[in-house]
Coordinates of C-alpha atoms and ligand atoms in Angstrom, one line a residue:
M22 CA 0.0 0.0 0.0
I23 CA 1.1 3.6 -0.7
V24 CA -0.1 6.5 1.4
A25 CA 0.5 10.2 1.0
L26 CA 0.6 12.4 4.1
Q27 CA -0.7 16.0 3.9
M28 CA 1.2 18.2 6.3
C29 CA 1.3 21.8 7.5
S30 CA 5.0 22.2 8.2
G31 CA 6.3 25.0 10.2
L32 CA 9.7 26.6 11.0
S33 CA 11.0 24.0 13.5
A34 CA 12.4 20.8 12.1
D35 CA 11.9 19.1 15.4
A36 CA 8.2 20.1 15.6
N37 CA 7.8 18.9 12.0
I38 CA 9.3 15.5 12.8
E39 CA 6.9 15.3 15.8
Q40 CA 3.9 16.2 13.5
F41 CA 5.1 13.4 11.1
T42 CA 5.5 10.9 14.0
Q43 CA 2.0 11.6 15.3
Q44 CA 0.6 11.0 11.8
L45 CA 2.6 7.8 11.4
Q46 CA 0.7 6.4 14.4
Q47 CA -2.6 6.8 12.6
L48 CA -1.6 4.8 9.5
P49 CA -3.0 1.4 8.4
A50 CA -1.2 -1.7 9.6
T51 CA -0.8 -3.0 6.0
R52 CA 2.8 -3.9 5.0
P53 CA 4.7 -3.3 2.9
L54 CA 3.8 0.4 3.3
L55 CA 5.3 3.4 1.4
V56 CA 4.7 6.7 3.2
C57 CA 5.1 9.8 0.9
L58 CA 5.7 13.2 2.5
P59 CA 5.3 16.6 0.9
E60 CA 8.0 19.0 -0.3
S61 CA 9.7 20.8 2.6
F62 CA 8.1 18.6 5.2
L63 CA 11.2 18.9 7.4
V64 CA 11.4 22.7 7.4
F65 CA 9.2 25.2 5.7
S66 CA 11.2 28.3 6.4
K67 CA 11.0 32.0 6.0
S68 CA 14.3 32.2 4.1
G69 CA 16.9 30.2 2.3
Q70 CA 19.3 31.1 5.1
Q71 CA 17.2 29.2 7.7
T72 CA 16.9 26.2 5.4
L73 CA 20.6 26.2 4.8
A74 CA 21.3 26.2 8.5
I75 CA 19.2 23.0 8.8
A76 CA 21.0 21.6 5.7
K77 CA 24.3 22.0 7.6
Q78 CA 23.1 19.7 10.4
I79 CA 21.1 17.3 8.2
D80 CA 22.8 14.1 9.4
M81 CA 21.0 14.2 12.7
Y82 CA 17.6 14.5 11.0
L83 CA 18.4 11.7 8.4
Q84 CA 19.3 9.5 11.4
Q85 CA 15.9 10.2 13.0
L86 CA 14.0 9.4 9.8
S87 CA 16.0 6.2 9.3
N88 CA 15.1 5.1 12.8
L89 CA 11.4 5.8 12.2
C90 CA 11.5 3.7 9.0
R91 CA 12.9 0.7 11.1
Q92 CA 10.7 1.3 14.0
Y93 CA 7.5 1.5 12.0
D94 CA 8.6 -0.9 9.2
I95 CA 7.9 1.6 6.5
W96 CA 9.4 2.7 3.2
L97 CA 9.6 6.5 3.2
A98 CA 9.6 9.0 0.3
A99 CA 10.9 11.9 2.3
G100 CA 9.4 14.7 0.2
T101 CA 12.2 17.2 0.2
I102 CA 15.1 17.5 2.5
P103 CA 17.7 20.3 2.2
I104 CA 21.1 18.7 1.4
A105 CA 24.0 21.2 1.5
T106 CA 26.2 21.5 -1.6
E107 CA 29.7 22.9 -1.7
H108 CA 28.4 26.2 -3.1
D109 CA 26.6 27.4 0.1
K110 CA 23.4 26.2 -1.4
Y111 CA 21.3 23.1 -1.0
F112 CA 19.6 20.5 -3.1
A113 CA 15.9 20.2 -2.6
A114 CA 16.4 16.4 -2.3
S115 CA 13.7 13.8 -2.4
L116 CA 15.2 10.8 -0.5
L117 CA 13.7 7.3 -0.6
F118 CA 14.4 5.2 2.5
N119 CA 13.7 1.5 2.7
N120 CA 12.2 -0.2 5.7
Q121 CA 15.7 -1.0 7.0
G122 CA 16.3 2.7 7.2
D123 CA 18.7 2.8 4.3
V124 CA 18.6 5.7 1.7
V125 CA 18.1 3.8 -1.6
A126 CA 17.6 6.9 -3.9
Q127 CA 18.2 10.6 -4.0
Y128 CA 16.6 12.9 -6.6
N129 CA 17.5 16.6 -6.6
K130 CA 14.7 18.9 -7.8
M131 CA 15.6 19.9 -11.3
H132 CA 13.2 22.8 -12.0
L133 CA 13.3 25.7 -9.6
F134 CA 10.4 28.0 -8.9
D135 CA 11.6 31.5 -10.0
V136 CA 8.1 32.8 -10.6
D137 CA 6.0 35.8 -9.9
V138 CA 2.6 34.5 -9.0
A139 CA -0.3 36.3 -10.7
D140 CA -2.0 37.4 -7.5
G141 CA 0.8 39.9 -6.7
T142 CA 1.5 38.3 -3.4
G143 CA 4.3 36.0 -4.3
A144 CA 7.7 36.6 -5.9
Y145 CA 9.5 33.2 -5.6
R146 CA 13.2 32.9 -6.3
E147 CA 14.0 29.4 -5.3
S148 CA 17.3 29.3 -7.2
H149 CA 18.8 31.9 -4.9
F150 CA 19.5 29.1 -2.3
T151 CA 18.6 25.9 -4.1
Q152 CA 21.0 24.2 -6.5
A153 CA 19.2 22.5 -9.4
G154 CA 19.7 18.8 -9.9
N155 CA 20.6 17.3 -13.2
D156 CA 19.7 13.6 -13.1
I157 CA 16.5 11.6 -13.3
V158 CA 15.9 8.9 -10.8
V159 CA 13.9 5.7 -11.1
V160 CA 14.2 3.1 -8.4
D161 CA 12.9 -0.4 -7.9
S162 CA 10.8 -1.2 -4.8
P163 CA 8.2 -3.7 -3.5
F164 CA 5.5 -1.2 -4.8
G165 CA 6.8 -1.0 -8.3
K166 CA 9.3 1.2 -10.1
I167 CA 9.2 4.6 -8.6
G168 CA 10.1 7.8 -10.5
L169 CA 10.9 10.9 -8.4
T170 CA 9.9 14.5 -9.1
V171 CA 9.2 17.6 -7.0
C172 CA 6.5 20.2 -7.1
Y173 CA 7.3 22.7 -10.0
D174 CA 8.8 19.7 -12.0
L175 CA 5.1 18.9 -12.6
R176 CA 5.0 21.5 -15.3
F177 CA 7.8 19.8 -17.4
S178 CA 6.2 16.9 -19.2
G179 CA 9.5 15.9 -20.8
L180 CA 10.8 14.9 -17.4
F181 CA 7.8 12.6 -16.8
S182 CA 8.2 11.1 -20.2
A183 CA 11.8 10.4 -19.5
L184 CA 10.9 8.7 -16.2
Q185 CA 8.4 6.6 -18.0
R186 CA 10.9 5.5 -20.6
A187 CA 13.3 4.7 -17.7
G188 CA 10.7 2.3 -16.4
A189 CA 8.7 4.3 -13.9
E190 CA 5.3 2.9 -13.0
I191 CA 4.6 5.1 -10.0
I192 CA 5.6 8.8 -10.0
L193 CA 5.8 10.9 -6.9
V194 CA 5.2 14.6 -6.9
P195 CA 5.7 15.9 -3.3
S196 CA 4.6 19.5 -3.4
A197 CA 4.0 22.9 -1.7
F198 CA 1.9 24.5 -4.4
T199 CA 0.7 28.1 -4.1
T200 CA -3.0 28.5 -3.5
V201 CA -3.4 30.5 -6.8
T202 CA -1.5 28.2 -9.1
G203 CA -2.9 25.2 -7.3
A204 CA -6.5 26.2 -7.9
A205 CA -5.8 26.8 -11.6
H206 CA -3.4 24.0 -12.5
W207 CA -2.8 21.3 -9.9
Q208 CA -5.3 18.6 -10.7
P209 CA -5.3 19.1 -14.5
L210 CA -1.5 18.8 -14.7
L211 CA -1.3 15.8 -12.4
T212 CA -4.1 14.1 -14.3
A213 CA -2.4 14.8 -17.6
R214 CA 1.0 13.4 -16.3
A215 CA -0.8 10.2 -15.1
I216 CA -2.6 9.7 -18.5
E217 CA 0.5 10.6 -20.6
T218 CA 2.8 8.3 -18.7
Q219 CA 0.2 5.7 -18.0
S220 CA 1.5 5.6 -14.4
Y221 CA 0.2 6.1 -10.9
V222 CA 0.8 9.7 -9.7
I223 CA 1.1 10.2 -6.0
A224 CA 1.2 13.8 -4.8
A225 CA 1.6 14.5 -1.1
A226 CA 1.1 18.2 -0.5
Q227 CA 1.6 20.9 2.1
A228 CA -1.7 22.4 3.1
G229 CA -2.9 25.5 5.0
L230 CA -1.4 28.5 6.6
H231 CA 2.2 28.0 7.6
E232 CA 4.3 29.7 10.3
N233 CA 6.5 31.2 7.6
G234 CA 3.4 33.2 6.4
R235 CA 2.8 31.2 3.3
A236 CA -0.5 29.5 2.4
T237 CA -0.4 26.3 0.4
Y238 CA -3.0 24.6 -1.8
G239 CA -3.2 21.1 -0.2
H240 CA -5.3 18.7 -2.2
S241 CA -3.0 15.7 -1.9
I242 CA -4.1 13.3 -4.5
I243 CA -3.6 9.8 -6.0
I244 CA -4.4 9.3 -9.7
S245 CA -4.5 6.0 -11.6
P246 CA -2.7 5.3 -14.9
W247 CA -6.1 5.8 -16.5
G248 CA -6.5 9.2 -15.0
D249 CA -9.0 8.4 -12.3
V250 CA -8.8 10.2 -9.0
L251 CA -8.4 7.3 -6.5
S252 CA -8.2 9.4 -3.4
E253 CA -7.9 13.0 -2.4
L254 CA -7.7 15.2 0.7
A255 CA -8.5 18.9 0.0
N256 CA -7.7 20.6 3.3
G257 CA -6.2 19.9 6.7
T258 CA -3.7 17.3 7.7
G259 CA -4.2 13.6 7.2
F260 CA -3.5 10.9 4.7
I261 CA -4.8 9.2 1.6
G262 CA -3.9 5.8 0.3
C263 CA -4.1 3.3 -2.5
Q264 CA -3.1 -0.2 -3.4
P265 CA -1.5 0.1 -6.9
D266 CA -2.7 -2.5 -9.4
L267 CA 0.3 -3.0 -11.7
N268 CA -1.5 -5.6 -13.8
R269 CA -4.0 -3.0 -14.7
L270 CA -1.3 -0.5 -15.5
H271 CA 0.4 -2.9 -17.9
A272 CA -2.9 -3.8 -19.5
I273 CA -3.5 -0.1 -20.1
R274 CA 0.0 0.2 -21.7
R275 CA -0.5 -2.9 -23.8
D276 CA -3.9 -1.9 -25.1
M277 CA -2.9 1.8 -25.9
P278 CA 0.9 1.6 -26.5
V279 CA 1.4 5.4 -26.7
Q280 CA 5.1 5.1 -25.9
S281 CA 5.9 2.9 -28.9
H282 CA 3.7 5.1 -31.1
Q283 CA 5.8 8.2 -30.2
R284 CA 7.3 9.8 -33.3
F285 CA 8.7 13.2 -32.1
R286 CA 12.4 12.9 -32.2
E287 CA 13.2 14.5 -28.9
H288 CA 11.1 12.0 -27.1
L289 CA 13.0 9.1 -28.8
L290 CA 16.5 10.2 -27.9
Ligands
KGT3 O1 10.9 27.1 -0.5 C1 10.4 26.3 0.3 O2 10.7 26.3 1.6 C2 9.5 25.2 -0.2 N1 9.5 25.1 -1.6 C3 8.5 25.5 -2.3 O3 7.5 26.0 -1.8 C4 8.6 25.4 -3.8 C5 9.7 26.3 -4.3 S1 9.4 28.0 -3.8 N2 7.3 25.6 -4.4 C6 7.1 25.3 -5.6 O4 7.8 24.7 -6.4 C7 5.6 25.7 -6.0 C8 5.3 25.4 -7.5 C9 4.0 25.9 -7.8 O5 3.2 26.4 -7.0 C10 3.6 25.9 -9.2 O6 4.2 25.3 -10.1 O7 2.5 26.6 -9.5

């Protein structure tokens, strides 16, 4: 089973881990279980400087997350965690832990949100502190082959197409969408990515009003490879879940083999 936790992360990493631990205690007893967390679940800060300070002591938090994976016997898609780079920046890294507490994959967010949001309230310049990643990541797991993306990556269909060609069956999109862009674009884009890649799309989101003054859209969602919404949580904290049916996924791909019908050159490289 796969679950996505919706969180309302604040400024304190310790309090955010506590919020996560409380939520873990509510989850189904089904195993194997993959728990997906939203972007910036560990720290949703006021400034890149604050996040960088956490990044510089990240080993302590990675150890705590690893211990929780062992203690609860869960796999954990740890939304994003700031991992310091040598340029006084950090990667917005999506780490996958197995139920032994080992990190089995790290994807660094590729597309950075340097955007002026249309309501006039938000000028985002993520690249001032975040270093963009370069590599796609698909990793095998008991749940299927998992492709990793983060938030704004959702707008770049070529990345999703590349993940599908690299074998992904389940694509994670941990997010902290703005309320304005979320209302306009969140569900249509996620549904399109699920249909185009014929994959499960699991999007764990930040929701509500945060200590850093931001408001996020919430609406964590799980979409099937056919584009059906399997589960959704609009507001508040909590979780949604699904039991992926990979036989159905492969039947959809067999009956409508869009990948082998692809003729545009850049998609065949
Ligand atoms: O900076 C942090 O602490 C957490 N990170 C975020 O909130 C990131 C970068 S600012 N948000 C997004 O990518 C929103 C994308 C979005 O809303 C859209 O594509 O419309």
